[in-house]
Amino acid sequence: MSFLEESLSYKGLDYGAFFSSITGSDILRILQQQKLSHLDFLTLLSPKASNYLEEMAQRAHELSVQYFGKTILLYTPMYLSNHCVNRCAYCSFNVDHDIKRDKLTLEEIEEEAKAIAKTGLKHILILTGESRKETPVSYILEATKVLKKYFSSISIEIYPLSTEEYMQVIDAGVDGLTIYQEAYDEDVYKKVHLAGPKKDYHFRLEAAERACEAKIRSVNIGALLGLGQWRQEAFMTGLHANYLQNKYMDVEVSVSLPRMRPHIGAFDDLDFVDDRDLVQILLALRIFLPHGGITISTREMANYRDHLIPLGVTKMSAGVTTAVGGHSSQEEGTSQFEIGDHRSVEEIKEAIIGKGYQPIFKNWMPI
Amino acid sequence: MDELIIGGVSLKSRLLIGTGKYASNQMMPKVIESCGTQVVTMAVRRVDLEGKEENILEYIPKDIVLLPNTSGARNADEAVRIARLARAMGCGNWIKIEVISDNKYLLPDNYETIKATEILAKEGFVVLPYMSPDLMAAKAMESAGAAAVMPLGAPIGTNRGLRTKELVQILIDEIKVPIIVDAGIGKPSQATEAMEMGAAAVLVNTAIASSSNPIEMARAFGLAVEAGRLAYLSKVGPQARLANASSPLTGFLRGVEE
C-alpha cells in the first residue's frame, strides 16, 4: 500500500466521534504499551489527551533518554536563493510578493560557509525557493561541492526532485532531505498553493519516498501546522513517518513541527496551534515513534524551545537567519519567516548544557 | 592471573563501555575511572577532531584502548570505509563493526557484518563484530578473523537484559574467540549473569549513561562484572530441585522407607 492509499483509508474517519469516545483510562493504558497502533497515536492527539500532558511527558522523556540519550544535534539553515515561481498563500517568498530576489554565487556560498563553520557547526541545511531556472539541480550540485569543504553533513530543503535527481545530489554529497508536505489534507493543500509546480500534491507527497529509493541517509518531514486541522495534520505526519520507517528501515526518519508565524502575506484562515498543542503533538509523536528524530526550529521562542528539550527533541537549529546571505552579509534581506529564537550558536549551546544535555555538532561525515 | 587477551592485548577489566548518550563528555574520565574499564568504544561519525571541546577523544585517558565503532554503516562497504577513516584519524587498529540497516529496532545485519569482518581482518584490524546471536554467523565471523564476537543480549538501548540467553550460551560453548555480550544489559545483576554464564566480557553503554548517577552506576557495573567472573571461575555449585536430605528414588538402598 502506498502512503497515499494509507492516508486515504482514513478519509472517512469521523474524527469528532472518535475523539468523543476516548476516556482518560484509554490514554493511561496507551502510555503503558510498548507499541502503539495508528489509532492509539490519534488518541494521544485528542482533546482529551491534552489533560494528560504531564503523564505523556514522563513517558516521552523516558523513551527519548533511552533511545537518544541526553543529546541534541545542532544544525543551521543556509538560504541560497529566494527566487520562487510558486504562489503559496503563507510564504514570504511567494512569486507575487515584491521583495528583493537574491541568489548566492558560489563565492558568496563559500563566504557564508566560512562564517557558519566558525561557529563550530558541522551540519548544514541548504534552502532555495522553487525555481528550476534560477536554482537548477546543477546549481545545487555546485553548491554542495563548495559546502563539502566546510561541513560533514549536508541536507537540502528545496523543491521536490525526481529519483534520478535525488541520486545525483546524494552522489555529490547530500545526505539528508527535508521536505514538508505543508498540508496533508488535499483540499487545504489546493487552497493554499494557488499556482506554480507546488500545486502538484502527489509529486510532493511522494518526494520523501523517492529520496529513500535513491538511498538518502535521512529524511525529515512535516506539516506546516495551522494550515489544516492540526490534530489530523499531526496524525498524518506521524503516519507518513511511520510508513517511511517501515518501508525504508535503513533511513533515519525525523519529523519537524513548524507552525505558522507572522509573515508578509494575507493568509489568516488558520487552525492555530498554541504552546500546549505543540507540546501535545511533540509528545504523541515521540511515544508513537520512539526511534524517530524530532526537530524544533527557531520559529519557536528561545525560552519555549529550551523547555521542549527534555520532551523528546533530538535536533535543533542554532544561529539562524532565514534571509539569503544572512550569515555573512550585513545587508538586511527579506526573511522567509520571522524567527523566535535569535540566539547565537554559542548561546544555544550553553542553554542545552544548562538543561543537562550535550550539544552534538557532528553526527555524520562523508565516508 | 585471570586475563582476557584480545588482539594481543591483555586486559584485566572485562567491562567495556560506550560513550554515547551522556549528558556531557566531561563525565567520561570519571566514569572510566570508577568502573576500571580498559576499552572504550565511540562512534567514528561523532569524533570531531577539529572541535577541541566536542572531541570525545580528548576525554579518554591515553592508556585506554580505543574501540571505534562503525555506527551509521548500512552495509559492509560503508563499515569498511568508516573503519579505514577511524584508523586514519588516529584511533588505532581496533574496530567494532556495527552494520545496522534497520532504524526501527537497530538490529545488526549479520550477513554484511561477516563480509566487513573478512575485509578488515585482512587489513590488519582487530575486529570485534556486533551481531545477532546466531551460531553459524558467529562461526563465519570467527573464521573470517574476528578477534572476539559480540552478540546482543537484547535490542540496543532497551536495557531489557539477557533476552537471548540460550543463544548466547551456545556461542560461549562453541566459539573459540572471546564472546562479549553487547547491548541490552540494563542492570549490574544482568552483567553478572552474563559473566556467570561464561561470557568473556560485557559492553555497557545505555545502562550507565541513562542512569541518574553514571559515575556510581559505572562502579556498580565494574563490581558486577568482577563478581560474575569470579563466580564463573569458582564454578557455581550444582542446583538441586530437591533438598539434599531426601533421596526419593534411591533411599531404599539405605534402608530408608519413604
XYZ file of C-alpha atoms in Angstrom:
625
model
C 0.000 0.000 0.000
C 1.361 3.437 -0.895
C 1.253 6.186 1.690
C -1.384 7.929 -0.387
C -3.625 4.868 -0.129
C -2.891 4.592 3.571
C -3.766 8.222 4.179
C -6.937 7.949 2.097
C -8.053 4.984 4.179
C -8.643 7.497 6.995
C -10.555 9.941 4.835
C -13.908 8.629 6.011
C -12.907 8.657 9.687
C -15.230 10.728 11.841
C -12.571 12.419 13.964
C -15.121 14.168 16.161
C -16.910 10.918 17.036
C -13.596 9.143 17.598
C -12.328 11.880 19.899
C -15.534 11.977 21.923
C -15.337 8.229 22.560
C -11.938 8.498 24.287
C -11.688 8.141 28.047
C -8.872 9.007 30.412
C -8.162 5.357 31.040
C -7.622 4.818 27.290
C -4.813 7.346 27.455
C -3.220 5.866 30.558
C -3.400 2.376 29.052
C -1.662 3.550 25.867
C 1.122 5.091 27.929
C 1.834 1.626 29.353
C 2.123 -0.022 25.933
C 5.372 -0.868 24.178
C 3.861 -0.398 20.740
C 1.124 1.939 19.547
C -1.403 1.397 16.778
C -2.381 4.236 14.441
C -5.499 4.904 16.476
C -3.554 4.821 19.750
C -1.440 7.606 18.275
C -4.553 9.540 17.288
C -5.869 9.036 20.820
C -2.796 10.842 22.153
C -3.579 13.719 19.786
C -7.170 14.008 21.060
C -8.585 16.932 23.043
C -8.995 14.509 25.950
C -5.280 13.695 25.953
C -4.449 17.369 26.479
C -5.448 16.772 30.116
C -2.669 14.194 30.410
C 0.318 16.177 29.163
C 2.421 15.543 32.266
C 1.865 11.779 32.093
C 2.661 11.840 28.384
C 5.741 13.963 29.028
C 7.080 11.479 31.572
C 6.757 8.641 29.069
C 8.181 10.684 26.191
C 11.152 11.773 28.266
C 11.887 8.206 29.330
C 11.794 6.940 25.736
C 13.976 9.800 24.496
C 16.661 9.241 27.079
C 16.583 5.517 26.358
C 16.945 5.826 22.596
C 18.836 9.090 22.104
C 20.393 9.808 25.470
C 20.794 13.361 26.661
C 21.971 14.759 23.376
C 20.772 17.415 20.911
C 22.195 17.642 17.395
C 22.749 21.198 16.161
C 22.495 22.493 12.592
C 21.758 25.713 10.810
C 19.936 26.604 7.607
C 21.659 28.467 4.778
C 19.332 30.212 2.336
C 20.853 30.069 -1.130
C 18.067 31.745 -3.047
C 14.606 33.217 -2.628
C 13.626 33.058 -6.273
C 10.338 31.225 -6.420
C 7.709 30.552 -9.032
C 5.067 29.325 -6.599
C 2.162 31.242 -5.212
C 1.833 29.887 -1.679
C -0.603 31.828 0.463
C 1.526 31.550 3.607
C 5.043 32.286 2.350
C 7.071 35.492 2.095
C 8.892 34.209 -0.985
C 5.570 33.947 -2.892
C 6.157 34.971 -6.533
C 3.594 37.768 -6.193
C 5.456 39.472 -3.399
C 7.527 42.434 -4.351
C 10.667 41.530 -2.435
C 14.294 41.749 -3.390
C 15.199 38.473 -5.072
C 18.656 37.121 -4.445
C 20.704 34.123 -5.286
C 24.133 33.439 -3.848
C 27.051 32.970 -6.211
C 29.440 30.121 -5.444
C 31.843 32.686 -3.964
C 29.099 34.023 -1.706
C 28.196 30.469 -0.670
C 31.784 29.974 0.352
C 31.683 33.188 2.421
C 28.512 32.006 4.154
C 30.071 28.603 4.750
C 33.153 30.149 6.332
C 31.035 32.325 8.624
C 28.943 29.355 9.741
C 31.872 26.968 10.097
C 33.487 29.442 12.514
C 30.681 28.754 14.974
C 31.641 25.075 15.072
C 28.558 23.784 13.279
C 29.148 20.755 11.061
C 25.617 20.016 9.869
C 24.127 22.365 7.312
C 20.703 22.575 5.674
C 20.585 24.428 2.362
C 17.383 26.032 1.172
C 16.049 27.532 -2.013
C 12.668 28.560 -3.297
C 11.284 26.678 -6.259
C 12.854 27.921 -9.425
C 14.369 25.410 -11.754
C 15.517 28.319 -13.883
C 17.370 30.267 -11.173
C 18.432 27.325 -8.997
C 18.539 24.210 -11.177
C 19.822 20.888 -9.861
C 23.234 21.715 -11.366
C 23.398 24.766 -9.055
C 22.615 22.565 -6.039
C 25.384 20.181 -7.124
C 27.904 23.025 -7.380
C 26.843 24.457 -4.031
C 27.230 21.036 -2.433
C 30.736 20.760 -3.810
C 31.692 24.020 -2.094
C 29.943 23.181 1.172
C 31.590 19.770 1.462
C 34.826 21.537 2.289
C 33.281 23.060 5.414
C 30.598 20.673 6.673
C 30.393 16.990 7.456
C 26.683 16.653 6.733
C 24.662 18.454 4.064
C 20.884 18.371 3.871
C 18.649 20.037 1.315
C 15.290 21.726 1.635
C 14.452 22.594 -1.938
C 11.745 21.821 -4.498
C 10.880 18.122 -4.909
C 13.160 16.190 -7.254
C 12.847 13.035 -9.320
C 14.501 9.837 -8.067
C 17.343 10.277 -10.585
C 17.914 13.839 -9.423
C 17.986 12.715 -5.792
C 20.614 10.156 -6.811
C 22.672 12.956 -8.367
C 22.594 15.179 -5.295
C 23.342 12.222 -2.989
C 26.242 11.304 -5.195
C 27.509 14.881 -4.884
C 27.487 14.663 -1.090
C 23.970 15.429 0.147
C 22.938 13.016 2.893
C 19.679 14.464 4.171
C 16.387 15.697 2.779
C 13.880 17.976 4.460
C 10.566 18.285 2.682
C 7.327 19.400 4.252
C 4.031 18.371 2.794
C 2.699 21.623 4.363
C -0.871 20.218 4.342
C -1.777 16.538 4.157
C -5.433 17.442 3.626
C -5.540 17.731 -0.166
C -8.357 20.274 -0.137
C -6.443 22.559 2.195
C -3.298 21.959 0.133
C -5.051 23.143 -3.015
C -6.477 26.144 -1.244
C -3.095 27.485 -0.133
C -0.978 26.502 -3.125
C -2.528 28.806 -5.629
C -0.156 28.491 -8.564
C 3.148 27.010 -9.625
C 4.529 23.469 -9.710
C 3.970 23.119 -5.981
C 0.270 22.739 -6.748
C 1.054 19.099 -7.557
C 0.110 17.486 -4.220
C 1.083 13.980 -5.248
C 4.529 14.790 -6.627
C 5.341 16.472 -3.336
C 3.802 13.745 -1.181
C 5.974 11.114 -2.789
C 9.206 13.141 -2.757
C 10.498 11.753 0.552
C 9.914 8.257 -0.724
C 11.797 8.961 -3.953
C 14.756 10.147 -1.892
C 14.580 6.930 0.142
C 14.608 4.941 -3.094
C 17.694 6.932 -4.069
C 19.348 5.781 -0.796
C 19.436 9.023 1.112
C 20.544 8.643 4.743
C 17.913 10.754 6.424
C 14.586 12.359 5.645
C 12.798 14.977 7.689
C 9.118 15.589 7.011
C 6.399 17.781 8.459
C 3.166 19.660 8.046
C 3.001 23.433 8.347
C 0.838 23.312 11.444
C -2.053 25.690 11.331
C -2.883 25.336 7.655
C -5.236 22.388 8.147
C -6.943 20.884 11.191
C -3.864 20.363 13.300
C -4.853 17.127 15.043
C -5.454 15.499 11.684
C -2.350 17.003 10.137
C -0.185 15.814 13.029
C -1.798 12.383 12.733
C -0.945 12.169 9.024
C 2.596 13.412 9.661
C 3.162 10.612 12.165
C 1.640 8.016 9.847
C 3.815 9.249 6.995
C 6.970 8.998 9.124
C 5.928 5.548 10.311
C 5.215 4.441 6.743
C 8.646 5.600 5.565
C 10.431 3.992 8.519
C 8.698 0.671 7.981
C 9.359 0.617 4.274
C 12.885 2.063 4.295
C 14.358 0.709 7.502
C 17.856 1.971 6.715
C 16.762 5.622 6.508
C 16.749 7.857 9.575
C 13.283 9.369 9.581
C 12.535 12.505 11.528
C 9.716 14.971 11.867
C 9.669 18.749 12.183
C 6.874 20.675 13.837
C 6.785 24.041 12.066
C 3.782 26.160 12.986
C 2.573 29.294 11.290
C 4.214 32.530 12.287
C 3.653 36.100 11.089
C 4.941 36.780 7.568
C 4.398 39.067 4.606
C 1.102 37.811 3.278
C -2.572 37.942 3.862
C -3.408 34.352 4.657
C -5.062 34.076 8.041
C -7.551 31.204 7.842
C -5.713 29.116 10.431
C -6.324 26.371 12.985
C -3.844 27.974 15.341
C -1.561 25.660 17.304
C -0.845 27.109 20.730
C 2.045 26.218 23.020
C 0.154 23.420 24.759
C -0.987 21.967 21.443
C 2.551 21.896 20.077
C 3.755 20.095 23.193
C 0.955 17.560 22.796
C 1.952 16.894 19.188
C 5.603 16.506 20.119
C 4.809 14.078 22.932
C 2.396 12.000 20.863
C 4.976 11.700 18.092
C 7.765 10.699 20.452
C 5.617 7.991 22.070
C 4.350 6.698 18.706
C 7.796 6.711 17.075
C 10.365 6.192 19.862
C 13.259 5.922 17.388
C 12.203 8.876 15.221
C 14.043 12.173 15.233
C 12.179 15.348 16.192
C 13.404 18.745 15.004
C 12.480 22.091 16.553
C 13.446 25.160 14.565
C 13.954 28.758 15.619
C 10.397 29.529 14.628
C 9.851 28.927 18.336
C 10.832 31.355 21.073
C 14.092 30.738 22.928
C 12.621 30.037 26.354
C 9.899 27.778 24.984
C 12.420 25.813 22.932
C 14.557 25.190 25.973
C 11.578 23.703 27.785
C 10.928 21.334 24.873
C 14.398 19.760 25.063
C 13.657 17.007 27.609
C 10.323 16.161 25.961
C 11.840 14.335 23.021
C 13.611 16.836 20.774
C 16.676 15.396 19.033
C 17.685 18.188 16.694
C 17.676 21.980 16.919
C 18.777 24.766 14.634
C 21.063 27.439 16.014
C 22.478 30.782 14.900
C 19.671 31.111 12.401
C 18.844 33.620 9.704
C 16.155 32.930 7.114
C 17.404 35.577 4.703
C 19.557 34.812 1.669
C 23.185 35.503 2.589
C 22.182 36.298 6.152
C 25.189 34.646 7.787
C 27.879 36.722 6.098
C 26.188 39.823 4.710
C 25.358 42.959 6.719
C 22.510 43.806 4.380
C 19.005 43.017 5.589
C 17.378 40.649 3.116
C 13.768 39.529 3.288
C 13.311 36.675 5.728
C 11.189 33.697 4.739
C 9.520 33.913 8.119
C 10.155 35.693 11.403
C 12.208 33.682 13.805
C 11.575 33.485 17.547
C 14.995 32.412 18.769
C 17.754 34.797 17.752
C 20.463 33.274 19.930
C 23.924 32.569 18.589
C 25.256 29.023 18.327
C 27.294 29.639 21.471
C 24.249 30.814 23.418
C 22.141 27.858 22.342
C 24.964 25.505 23.157
C 25.119 26.943 26.680
C 21.344 26.674 27.052
C 21.418 22.979 26.083
C 24.219 22.291 28.543
C 22.204 24.199 31.134
C 19.352 21.727 30.623
C 21.741 18.854 31.353
C 22.073 17.850 27.708
C 25.057 17.520 25.401
C 25.039 19.625 22.230
C 26.260 17.465 19.335
C 27.993 19.240 16.468
C 28.937 16.238 14.388
C 26.960 13.070 13.897
C 27.935 12.131 10.367
C 30.692 12.621 7.853
C 31.328 11.791 4.230
C 32.613 8.231 4.008
C 46.231 -14.411 36.749
C 42.855 -14.196 35.025
C 43.330 -12.078 31.940
C 41.360 -11.501 28.805
C 43.509 -11.326 25.704
C 42.130 -9.619 22.620
C 44.240 -8.705 19.647
C 47.372 -9.452 21.634
C 46.398 -7.013 24.391
C 45.970 -8.359 27.877
C 43.043 -6.847 29.756
C 42.329 -7.059 33.453
C 38.911 -5.457 33.281
C 36.187 -7.400 31.499
C 33.863 -4.424 31.265
C 33.871 -2.431 28.042
C 31.900 0.787 27.945
C 30.416 3.131 25.349
C 30.471 6.921 25.141
C 27.060 7.658 23.628
C 24.053 9.261 25.309
C 25.955 11.038 28.076
C 24.769 14.476 29.149
C 28.330 15.698 28.900
C 31.687 14.442 27.668
C 33.260 15.829 30.823
C 31.772 12.916 32.718
C 33.714 10.321 30.715
C 37.059 10.328 32.584
C 35.266 9.842 35.912
C 33.056 7.073 34.535
C 36.092 5.314 33.087
C 37.974 5.608 36.331
C 35.141 4.468 38.554
C 34.456 1.244 36.634
C 38.072 0.426 35.822
C 37.384 -0.277 32.160
C 40.299 -0.528 29.760
C 38.388 -0.481 26.470
C 36.075 2.334 25.412
C 34.001 2.404 22.249
C 32.948 5.550 20.362
C 31.097 6.205 17.112
C 33.563 7.327 14.465
C 30.869 9.539 12.986
C 30.743 11.537 16.235
C 34.503 12.009 16.512
C 35.218 15.641 15.764
C 38.945 16.126 15.505
C 38.633 19.846 14.815
C 36.268 20.685 17.639
C 38.500 20.515 20.714
C 35.742 20.920 23.220
C 33.447 18.463 21.498
C 36.102 15.911 20.614
C 35.333 12.818 22.652
C 38.889 11.540 22.231
C 40.099 14.363 24.476
C 38.144 12.859 27.344
C 39.540 9.338 27.137
C 42.762 8.695 29.088
C 45.725 7.708 26.946
C 46.172 4.240 28.468
C 42.676 3.182 27.405
C 42.282 1.021 24.288
C 40.079 2.878 21.807
C 37.412 0.772 20.154
C 35.962 2.977 17.412
C 32.689 1.646 16.024
C 31.110 1.893 12.602
C 27.744 3.184 13.828
C 25.849 4.609 10.863
C 27.113 1.981 8.423
C 24.248 0.430 6.469
C 26.297 -2.234 4.693
C 29.724 -3.870 4.653
C 31.161 -1.341 2.262
C 30.249 1.622 4.490
C 31.560 -0.194 7.571
C 34.883 -0.803 5.850
C 35.161 2.834 4.818
C 34.341 4.064 8.327
C 36.928 1.667 9.801
C 39.610 2.991 7.478
C 38.661 6.559 8.420
C 38.979 5.643 12.095
C 42.487 4.373 11.524
C 43.382 7.471 9.518
C 42.019 9.630 12.350
C 44.464 8.032 14.754
C 42.021 5.819 16.634
C 44.267 2.738 16.445
C 43.511 -0.540 14.732
C 40.700 -1.945 16.837
C 37.275 -1.712 15.256
C 33.829 -2.697 16.410
C 31.787 -3.446 13.347
C 28.231 -2.234 13.605
C 26.198 -2.665 10.442
C 22.630 -1.615 11.035
C 20.215 -1.171 8.188
C 17.179 -1.080 10.451
C 16.475 2.172 12.246
C 13.452 0.737 13.989
C 14.927 -1.979 16.180
C 18.591 -1.246 15.455
C 19.314 -4.920 14.870
C 22.652 -5.787 13.265
C 22.908 -7.262 9.796
C 24.946 -10.440 10.309
C 25.485 -11.098 6.625
C 27.030 -7.689 5.893
C 28.938 -7.857 9.183
C 30.620 -11.097 8.141
C 31.706 -9.508 4.863
C 33.146 -6.462 6.628
C 34.896 -8.664 9.204
C 36.691 -10.554 6.479
C 37.888 -7.448 4.672
C 39.019 -5.595 7.793
C 40.736 -8.576 9.428
C 42.787 -8.959 6.252
C 43.746 -5.298 6.507
C 45.177 -5.903 9.957
C 42.367 -4.545 12.097
C 41.484 -6.165 15.407
C 37.866 -6.799 14.501
C 35.054 -7.080 17.037
C 31.772 -7.633 15.205
C 28.465 -6.748 16.887
C 25.897 -9.364 15.891
C 22.599 -11.107 16.458
C 23.440 -14.330 18.310
C 23.428 -16.955 15.620
C 25.876 -19.857 15.721
C 26.574 -20.098 12.003
C 27.111 -16.351 11.697
C 29.431 -16.375 14.720
C 31.441 -19.232 13.220
C 31.703 -17.357 9.949
C 32.942 -14.250 11.782
C 35.435 -16.328 13.719
C 36.844 -17.905 10.589
C 36.868 -14.509 8.853
C 39.309 -13.355 11.530
C 37.215 -11.743 14.263
C 39.227 -11.180 17.455
C 36.056 -11.541 19.532
C 32.361 -11.861 18.762
C 29.809 -9.516 20.306
C 26.285 -10.914 20.421
C 23.438 -8.750 21.665
C 21.578 -9.594 24.852
C 18.535 -7.583 23.788
C 17.956 -4.852 21.179
C 20.384 -1.986 21.698
C 19.350 0.683 24.176
C 16.458 -1.320 25.598
C 18.017 -2.237 28.963
C 15.938 -5.410 28.797
C 18.645 -7.845 29.889
C 19.727 -11.207 28.531
C 16.742 -11.973 26.360
C 18.907 -14.037 24.025
C 20.442 -16.058 26.837
C 20.036 -19.541 25.313
C 21.590 -18.447 22.037
C 24.442 -16.570 23.691
C 25.199 -19.656 25.794
C 25.589 -21.693 22.618
C 28.089 -19.156 21.278
C 30.012 -19.251 24.560
C 30.139 -23.030 24.341
C 31.052 -23.297 20.669
C 33.094 -20.252 19.622
C 36.772 -20.173 20.464
C 37.354 -16.429 20.375
C 36.022 -14.412 23.345
C 32.271 -13.766 23.452
C 31.454 -10.258 24.627
C 27.814 -9.602 25.370
C 26.992 -6.226 23.847
C 23.666 -4.375 24.022
C 20.639 -4.931 26.165
C 22.322 -5.229 29.556
C 20.281 -2.900 31.729
C 21.410 -3.601 35.264
C 24.547 -4.800 37.041
C 22.838 -8.084 38.003
C 22.388 -8.852 34.319
C 26.066 -8.204 33.684
C 26.854 -10.627 36.489
C 24.509 -13.158 34.906
C 26.307 -12.904 31.569
C 29.678 -13.341 33.241
C 28.469 -16.323 35.283
C 27.420 -17.952 32.022
C 30.994 -17.722 30.814
C 30.919 -14.603 28.678
C 34.461 -13.252 28.338
C 33.304 -9.680 28.884
C 30.324 -7.359 28.543
C 29.895 -3.994 26.880
C 27.586 -1.499 28.580
C 26.537 1.966 27.478
C 22.884 2.982 27.887
C 22.514 1.455 31.338
C 25.325 3.626 32.670
C 24.731 6.735 30.560
C 20.990 6.909 31.222
C 21.173 6.305 34.964
C 20.768 9.227 37.355
C 24.325 8.824 38.589
C 26.501 7.433 35.796
C 29.688 7.505 37.855
C 28.291 5.353 40.654
C 26.458 3.126 38.183
C 29.722 2.571 36.311
C 31.296 1.438 39.552
C 28.371 -0.902 40.191
C 28.894 -2.465 36.765
C 32.626 -2.831 37.361
C 31.936 -4.742 40.580
C 29.151 -6.793 38.991
C 31.361 -7.935 36.139
C 34.103 -8.876 38.565
C 31.646 -10.771 40.766
C 30.243 -12.675 37.799
C 33.702 -13.580 36.557
C 34.802 -14.831 39.988
C 31.628 -16.890 40.259
C 32.254 -18.381 36.829
C 35.844 -19.276 37.709
C 34.768 -20.739 41.025
C 32.205 -22.915 39.257
C 28.751 -22.275 40.608
C 27.621 -25.266 42.686
C 25.084 -27.568 41.048
C 21.495 -26.543 41.506
C 19.202 -29.116 43.060
C 15.496 -29.418 42.605
C 15.075 -31.162 45.942
C 16.631 -30.640 49.305
C 19.664 -32.942 49.566
C 18.448 -34.886 52.583
C 15.840 -36.810 50.693
C 16.566 -39.465 48.057
C 13.111 -40.417 46.803
C 14.407 -42.897 44.224
C 17.374 -44.481 45.931
C 16.555 -44.095 49.594
C 15.541 -47.789 49.798
C 19.165 -48.757 49.248
C 19.964 -47.210 52.574
C 17.010 -48.878 54.218
C 15.068 -45.651 54.396
C 11.343 -46.093 53.915
C 9.882 -43.155 52.049
